[in-house]
Amino acid sequence: MTSAPADRPLDGFLIGVTAARKVEEQVALLERRGARVEWAPALSQDPNHVDDDQLRAATEDVLARPVDMFLATTGVGMKAWFGAAERWGMLEDLVATIGRAEILARGPKSVGALRRQGLRELWAPESECFEDVLAHLRGRDLSGLRIVVQEHGQSLSMASHALRRQGADVTVVTVYRVASAEDPAPMFRMVDLIADRKLDAVTFTSAPAVAALMDAAGVTGRRDAVAAAFQADVVATCVGPVTAAAFELWGVPTIQPSRSRLAAMIKLMETELPARRSGTAIPVAGHLLVLHGDTVLLDGVEVRMSAGPLAVLQRLAVNPGHVVSRQELLCALPGGASGSEHAVEMAVARVRAAIGTRLVQTVVKRGYRLAP
């Protein structure tokens, strides 16, 4: 196959897009690079804002007593809340109340929304994961502290309960909810395209979008086929670590840019997809291993493998030399985590029988890896 022009590196690739927001920008970036795009919004295109009276009552509750700590989780949520408070004539009081508290922010978008109101965060995790905000607080004595949590699209009730167990008085303000897409038909079509391995990659810009796609795959009976496709031929491309973490449950390997930005994600695909199409060449213990879809070549000779050993080898090849736990390999096997670790050991044994015992190393009490 001839290589694509330098200005159209994604020529010939069919890429699925699940975003509901900023979709025009993403599609334009992909098409400008030569890709064909299949769009299926996983979520509603408009944030499902809570009832105005309900949000106003929650805001009045926040203002009624001093706030010791404030946790901001999303930029869109903070902007919507500040906008609503301005309509009610409460913006000045809300900013002043938050400003007197210790402010923790989940990521750069919430930081930006706060700073536009003259508020400064005390700390924000590099990972942009709310779990790391909770980890930051886990060792502290929160007894008697009033903490206000701006809830993002998904419920943070479990996080709130965890903070209460540390003695905090927690108030949760729900600004919007993530709702499912109004028309599920495009998402069902996307599930079929992934399961049938007709897409080269699918992009995800939020964790709820991952959950929505896997839910759609579940109700159509194709969840295992979708997970298997992502483990082999279809590249799950995530905008950042928060989104990628949503795939861990399914044992799906992902790629993500070093910076959680849409343009950086598209840039990563420019190099990753053409490289995968030409086959992934991995030097392993003095040999050259090439994986191209279901084809395995060892030093130029094709090696036949059944589905289970092939899935294990493909998972080990995602990060050559890095240890992959037995549980992760179990999730990668057809049938997923419903099996036993004995199935992993059998699959690894068959991989070794096919490509040689020296190429797959056991790391005691940790798992397996391809030999450096």
Coordinates of C-alpha atoms in Angstrom, one line a residue:
M1 CA 0.0 0.0 0.0
T2 CA 1.4 3.4 -0.9
S3 CA 2.0 5.8 1.9
A4 CA -0.3 8.7 2.4
P5 CA 0.7 12.3 1.5
A6 CA 2.5 14.1 4.3
D7 CA -0.4 16.6 4.6
R8 CA -3.0 13.8 4.7
P9 CA -1.4 11.2 7.0
L10 CA -4.8 9.6 7.8
D11 CA -5.8 9.0 4.2
G12 CA -7.6 5.7 3.9
F13 CA -8.5 5.4 7.6
L14 CA -12.1 5.2 8.9
I15 CA -12.4 6.7 12.4
G16 CA -15.3 6.6 14.8
V17 CA -16.1 9.8 16.8
T18 CA -18.2 9.5 20.0
A19 CA -18.0 13.1 21.1
A20 CA -21.2 15.2 21.6
R21 CA -19.4 18.5 22.2
K22 CA -17.0 20.2 19.9
V23 CA -17.7 17.5 17.4
E24 CA -17.4 19.8 14.4
E25 CA -13.9 20.8 15.4
Q26 CA -12.8 17.2 15.8
V27 CA -14.4 16.0 12.6
A28 CA -12.8 18.9 10.7
L29 CA -9.3 18.0 12.1
L30 CA -9.7 14.4 11.1
E31 CA -11.0 15.0 7.6
R32 CA -8.4 17.7 6.9
R33 CA -5.8 14.9 7.5
G34 CA -7.6 12.6 5.0
A35 CA -9.7 10.4 7.4
R36 CA -13.3 9.3 6.8
V37 CA -15.4 9.8 9.9
E38 CA -18.3 7.9 11.4
W39 CA -20.0 10.0 14.1
A40 CA -22.2 8.5 16.8
P41 CA -22.7 10.8 19.8
A42 CA -22.5 8.7 23.0
L43 CA -24.1 11.3 25.1
S44 CA -26.6 14.1 24.7
Q45 CA -25.3 17.1 22.8
D46 CA -26.6 19.5 25.5
P47 CA -25.7 19.1 29.1
N48 CA -28.8 18.2 31.1
H49 CA -28.9 21.1 33.5
V50 CA -30.8 20.6 36.7
D51 CA -33.9 22.5 37.5
D52 CA -33.1 26.3 38.0
D53 CA -35.0 26.4 41.2
Q54 CA -33.1 23.4 42.5
L55 CA -29.7 24.9 41.7
R56 CA -30.7 28.2 43.2
A57 CA -31.8 26.5 46.5
A58 CA -28.4 24.6 46.5
T59 CA -26.6 27.9 46.0
E60 CA -28.5 29.6 48.9
D61 CA -27.5 26.6 51.1
V62 CA -23.9 27.1 50.2
L63 CA -24.0 30.8 51.0
A64 CA -25.8 30.2 54.3
R65 CA -22.7 29.0 56.2
P66 CA -19.0 29.4 55.8
V67 CA -17.2 27.0 53.5
D68 CA -13.9 25.6 54.6
M69 CA -13.0 23.7 51.4
F70 CA -14.3 23.8 47.9
L71 CA -13.8 21.1 45.2
A72 CA -14.2 22.2 41.6
T73 CA -14.5 19.3 39.2
T74 CA -15.4 20.6 35.7
G75 CA -15.0 23.8 33.8
V76 CA -18.4 23.6 32.1
G77 CA -20.1 23.0 35.4
M78 CA -18.3 26.0 37.1
K79 CA -19.1 28.3 34.2
A80 CA -22.8 27.2 34.2
W81 CA -23.0 27.8 38.0
F82 CA -21.4 31.2 37.9
G83 CA -23.7 32.2 35.0
A84 CA -26.8 31.1 36.9
A85 CA -25.6 32.9 40.1
E86 CA -25.1 36.1 38.0
R87 CA -28.7 35.9 36.8
W88 CA -29.9 35.7 40.3
G89 CA -27.7 38.5 41.6
M90 CA -25.7 36.0 43.7
L91 CA -22.4 35.9 41.8
E92 CA -20.5 38.3 44.0
D93 CA -21.5 36.4 47.2
L94 CA -20.8 33.0 45.6
V95 CA -17.3 34.1 44.5
A96 CA -16.6 35.7 47.9
T97 CA -17.7 32.5 49.7
I98 CA -15.6 30.2 47.6
G99 CA -12.7 32.6 47.8
R100 CA -12.5 32.3 51.6
A101 CA -12.2 28.5 51.3
E102 CA -9.3 26.2 50.5
I103 CA -9.9 25.5 46.8
L104 CA -8.9 22.2 45.1
A105 CA -9.6 21.8 41.4
R106 CA -9.6 18.6 39.3
G107 CA -8.0 19.9 36.2
P108 CA -7.1 22.9 33.9
K109 CA -10.6 23.5 32.7
S110 CA -12.1 24.0 36.2
V111 CA -9.0 26.0 37.1
G112 CA -9.6 28.3 34.1
A113 CA -13.3 28.8 35.1
L114 CA -12.2 29.7 38.7
R115 CA -9.5 32.1 37.6
R116 CA -11.8 34.0 35.3
Q117 CA -13.7 34.9 38.5
G118 CA -10.4 35.9 40.2
L119 CA -10.3 32.7 42.3
R120 CA -7.0 30.8 42.8
E121 CA -6.8 27.1 43.5
L122 CA -4.5 25.9 46.2
W123 CA -3.8 22.5 44.5
A124 CA -4.8 20.5 41.4
P125 CA -3.5 17.0 40.4
E126 CA -1.4 16.6 37.3
S127 CA -3.4 13.5 36.4
E128 CA -6.7 15.5 36.2
C129 CA -8.3 12.6 38.1
F130 CA -10.9 13.3 40.8
E131 CA -9.7 10.2 42.6
D132 CA -6.3 11.9 43.1
V133 CA -8.1 14.8 44.7
L134 CA -9.6 12.4 47.2
A135 CA -6.2 10.7 47.6
H136 CA -4.7 14.1 48.4
L137 CA -7.2 14.5 51.2
R138 CA -7.2 10.9 52.5
G139 CA -4.5 11.4 55.1
R140 CA -6.0 14.6 56.5
D141 CA -8.2 15.1 59.5
L142 CA -11.4 16.6 58.0
S143 CA -13.4 16.6 61.2
G144 CA -15.8 19.5 61.4
L145 CA -14.7 21.0 58.0
R146 CA -17.5 22.0 55.7
I147 CA -16.6 20.9 52.1
V148 CA -18.6 21.9 49.1
V149 CA -18.3 19.7 46.0
Q150 CA -19.3 20.9 42.6
E151 CA -20.6 17.7 41.0
H152 CA -19.9 16.9 37.4
G153 CA -22.1 15.0 35.0
Q154 CA -21.9 11.7 37.0
S155 CA -22.9 11.3 40.6
L156 CA -20.2 11.9 43.2
S157 CA -22.2 10.4 46.0
M158 CA -19.6 7.7 46.8
A159 CA -16.9 10.3 47.0
S160 CA -19.0 12.4 49.3
H161 CA -19.6 9.4 51.6
A162 CA -15.8 8.8 51.7
L163 CA -15.3 12.4 52.8
R164 CA -18.0 12.1 55.4
R165 CA -16.2 9.0 56.8
Q166 CA -13.3 11.3 57.4
G167 CA -15.5 13.6 59.5
A168 CA -16.3 16.3 56.9
D169 CA -19.7 18.0 56.5
V170 CA -20.2 17.7 52.8
T171 CA -22.5 19.7 50.6
V172 CA -22.9 18.5 46.9
V173 CA -24.0 21.0 44.3
T174 CA -25.3 19.4 41.1
V175 CA -25.1 21.8 38.2
Y176 CA -25.7 19.3 35.3
R177 CA -26.1 15.6 34.6
V178 CA -24.8 13.6 31.7
A179 CA -27.7 12.3 29.7
S180 CA -27.7 9.6 27.0
A181 CA -27.9 10.5 23.4
E182 CA -31.5 11.3 22.2
D183 CA -31.2 8.8 19.3
P184 CA -29.4 5.5 20.1
A185 CA -29.4 4.3 16.5
P186 CA -26.0 5.8 15.6
M187 CA -24.4 4.3 18.7
F188 CA -25.8 0.9 17.9
R189 CA -24.3 1.2 14.4
M190 CA -21.0 2.2 15.9
V191 CA -21.0 -0.9 18.1
D192 CA -21.5 -3.1 15.1
L193 CA -18.7 -1.3 13.1
I194 CA -16.3 -1.8 16.1
A195 CA -17.3 -5.5 16.7
D196 CA -17.0 -6.3 13.0
R197 CA -13.6 -4.5 12.9
K198 CA -14.5 -2.1 10.2
L199 CA -13.2 0.9 12.0
D200 CA -9.5 1.7 12.4
A201 CA -9.9 3.7 15.5
V202 CA -12.5 5.3 17.8
T203 CA -12.0 8.6 19.7
F204 CA -13.3 9.2 23.2
T205 CA -13.2 12.6 25.0
S206 CA -15.0 11.7 28.2
A207 CA -15.3 8.7 30.6
P208 CA -19.1 8.7 30.4
A209 CA -18.8 8.3 26.6
V210 CA -16.8 5.1 27.2
A211 CA -19.4 3.8 29.6
A212 CA -22.3 4.7 27.2
L213 CA -20.6 2.8 24.3
M214 CA -20.0 -0.3 26.4
D215 CA -23.6 -0.2 27.7
A216 CA -24.8 -0.1 24.2
A217 CA -22.6 -3.0 23.3
G218 CA -24.0 -4.9 26.3
V219 CA -27.6 -4.5 25.5
T220 CA -27.0 -5.6 21.9
G221 CA -25.0 -8.7 23.1
R222 CA -21.8 -7.5 21.5
R223 CA -19.7 -6.3 24.5
D224 CA -17.2 -9.2 24.3
A225 CA -16.8 -8.7 20.5
V226 CA -16.2 -4.9 21.0
A227 CA -13.6 -5.5 23.8
A228 CA -11.9 -8.1 21.6
A229 CA -11.8 -5.7 18.6
F230 CA -10.3 -3.0 20.8
Q231 CA -7.7 -5.4 22.0
A232 CA -6.6 -6.3 18.5
D233 CA -7.6 -4.2 15.4
V234 CA -9.5 -1.1 16.5
V235 CA -7.5 1.5 18.4
A236 CA -9.3 3.1 21.4
T237 CA -8.0 6.6 21.3
C238 CA -8.6 8.7 24.5
V239 CA -8.0 12.4 25.1
G240 CA -6.5 11.8 28.5
P241 CA -6.0 9.5 31.5
V242 CA -9.4 10.1 33.0
T243 CA -11.1 8.9 29.9
A244 CA -8.6 6.0 29.4
A245 CA -9.2 4.8 33.0
A246 CA -12.8 4.0 32.0
F247 CA -11.6 1.3 29.7
E248 CA -9.6 -0.5 32.5
L249 CA -12.7 -2.5 33.5
W250 CA -12.8 -4.1 30.1
G251 CA -9.1 -4.8 29.7
V252 CA -8.9 -2.5 26.7
P253 CA -5.5 -1.0 25.8
T254 CA -5.7 2.7 24.9
I255 CA -3.5 5.4 23.4
Q256 CA -3.6 8.9 24.7
P257 CA -1.5 12.1 24.2
S258 CA 0.9 13.4 26.9
R259 CA -1.4 16.5 27.2
S260 CA -5.1 16.1 27.5
R261 CA -6.0 18.2 24.4
L262 CA -8.1 17.4 21.3
A263 CA -5.4 18.6 18.9
A264 CA -2.7 16.5 20.7
M265 CA -5.0 13.4 20.4
I266 CA -5.4 13.9 16.6
K267 CA -1.6 14.5 16.3
L268 CA -1.0 11.2 18.1
M269 CA -3.2 9.4 15.6
E270 CA -1.3 10.8 12.7
T271 CA 1.7 8.6 13.6
E272 CA 0.1 5.8 15.5
L273 CA -2.5 4.6 12.9
P274 CA -0.1 4.5 9.9
A275 CA 2.5 2.7 12.0
R276 CA 0.0 0.0 13.1
R277 CA -1.3 -0.5 9.6
S278 CA 2.2 -1.3 8.4
G279 CA 2.6 -3.7 11.3
T280 CA 4.1 -3.3 14.8
A281 CA 7.7 -4.4 14.8
I282 CA 9.0 -5.3 18.3
P283 CA 12.6 -6.4 19.0
V284 CA 12.3 -9.2 21.6
A285 CA 15.3 -11.1 23.1
G286 CA 17.3 -10.9 19.9
H287 CA 14.3 -11.6 17.6
L288 CA 12.0 -9.4 15.6
L289 CA 8.3 -9.9 16.4
V290 CA 5.8 -8.3 14.0
L291 CA 2.0 -8.0 14.9
H292 CA -0.3 -7.0 12.1
G293 CA -4.0 -7.6 13.0
D294 CA -4.3 -11.4 13.6
T295 CA -1.0 -12.1 11.8
V296 CA 2.1 -12.8 13.8
L297 CA 5.6 -12.9 12.2
L298 CA 8.7 -14.0 14.1
D299 CA 11.9 -13.2 12.2
G300 CA 9.8 -13.0 9.0
V301 CA 8.1 -16.4 9.5
E302 CA 4.3 -16.5 10.1
V303 CA 3.3 -18.1 13.5
R304 CA -0.2 -19.5 13.9
M305 CA -2.0 -18.8 17.1
S306 CA -5.5 -19.4 18.4
A307 CA -7.6 -16.5 19.8
G308 CA -6.6 -16.8 23.4
P309 CA -2.8 -16.9 23.1
L310 CA -3.0 -14.2 20.4
A311 CA -5.0 -11.9 22.7
V312 CA -2.4 -12.4 25.4
L313 CA 0.5 -11.6 23.0
Q314 CA -1.3 -8.5 21.7
R315 CA -1.8 -7.3 25.3
L316 CA 1.9 -7.8 26.2
A317 CA 2.9 -6.0 23.0
V318 CA 1.0 -2.8 23.9
N319 CA 4.0 -1.8 26.1
P320 CA 6.8 -4.2 25.3
G321 CA 9.0 -4.8 28.3
H322 CA 6.4 -3.6 30.8
V323 CA 4.9 -6.1 33.2
V324 CA 1.2 -7.0 32.6
S325 CA -0.6 -8.5 35.6
R326 CA -2.5 -11.8 35.3
Q327 CA -5.7 -10.0 36.0
E328 CA -5.1 -7.7 33.0
L329 CA -4.3 -10.6 30.8
L330 CA -7.4 -12.4 32.0
C331 CA -9.5 -9.4 30.9
A332 CA -7.8 -9.6 27.5
L333 CA -8.8 -13.2 26.9
P334 CA -12.0 -13.9 25.0
G335 CA -14.6 -14.2 27.6
G336 CA -12.9 -11.7 29.8
A337 CA -12.7 -11.7 33.6
S338 CA -15.2 -14.5 34.0
G339 CA -12.4 -17.0 33.6
S340 CA -9.6 -18.1 36.0
E341 CA -5.9 -17.2 36.2
H342 CA -5.3 -20.8 35.1
A343 CA -6.6 -19.8 31.7
V344 CA -3.9 -17.1 31.6
E345 CA -1.2 -19.5 32.5
M346 CA -2.4 -21.9 29.7
A347 CA -2.5 -19.1 27.2
V348 CA 1.0 -17.9 28.1
A349 CA 2.3 -21.5 27.8
R350 CA 0.8 -21.6 24.3
V351 CA 2.4 -18.3 23.4
R352 CA 5.8 -19.6 24.6
A353 CA 5.3 -22.8 22.6
A354 CA 4.6 -20.8 19.5
I355 CA 7.4 -18.1 19.7
G356 CA 9.9 -19.5 22.2
T357 CA 10.1 -19.7 26.0
R358 CA 12.7 -16.9 26.2
L359 CA 10.5 -14.2 24.6
V360 CA 7.9 -14.1 27.4
Q361 CA 9.2 -13.6 30.9
T362 CA 7.5 -14.3 34.2
V363 CA 8.0 -11.6 36.8
V364 CA 7.3 -13.3 40.1
K365 CA 4.2 -12.1 42.0
R366 CA 3.6 -9.4 39.3
G367 CA 2.8 -11.0 35.9
Y368 CA 4.4 -11.4 32.5
R369 CA 6.2 -9.2 30.0
L370 CA 7.9 -9.5 26.6
A371 CA 11.6 -9.8 27.1
P372 CA 13.5 -6.6 26.5

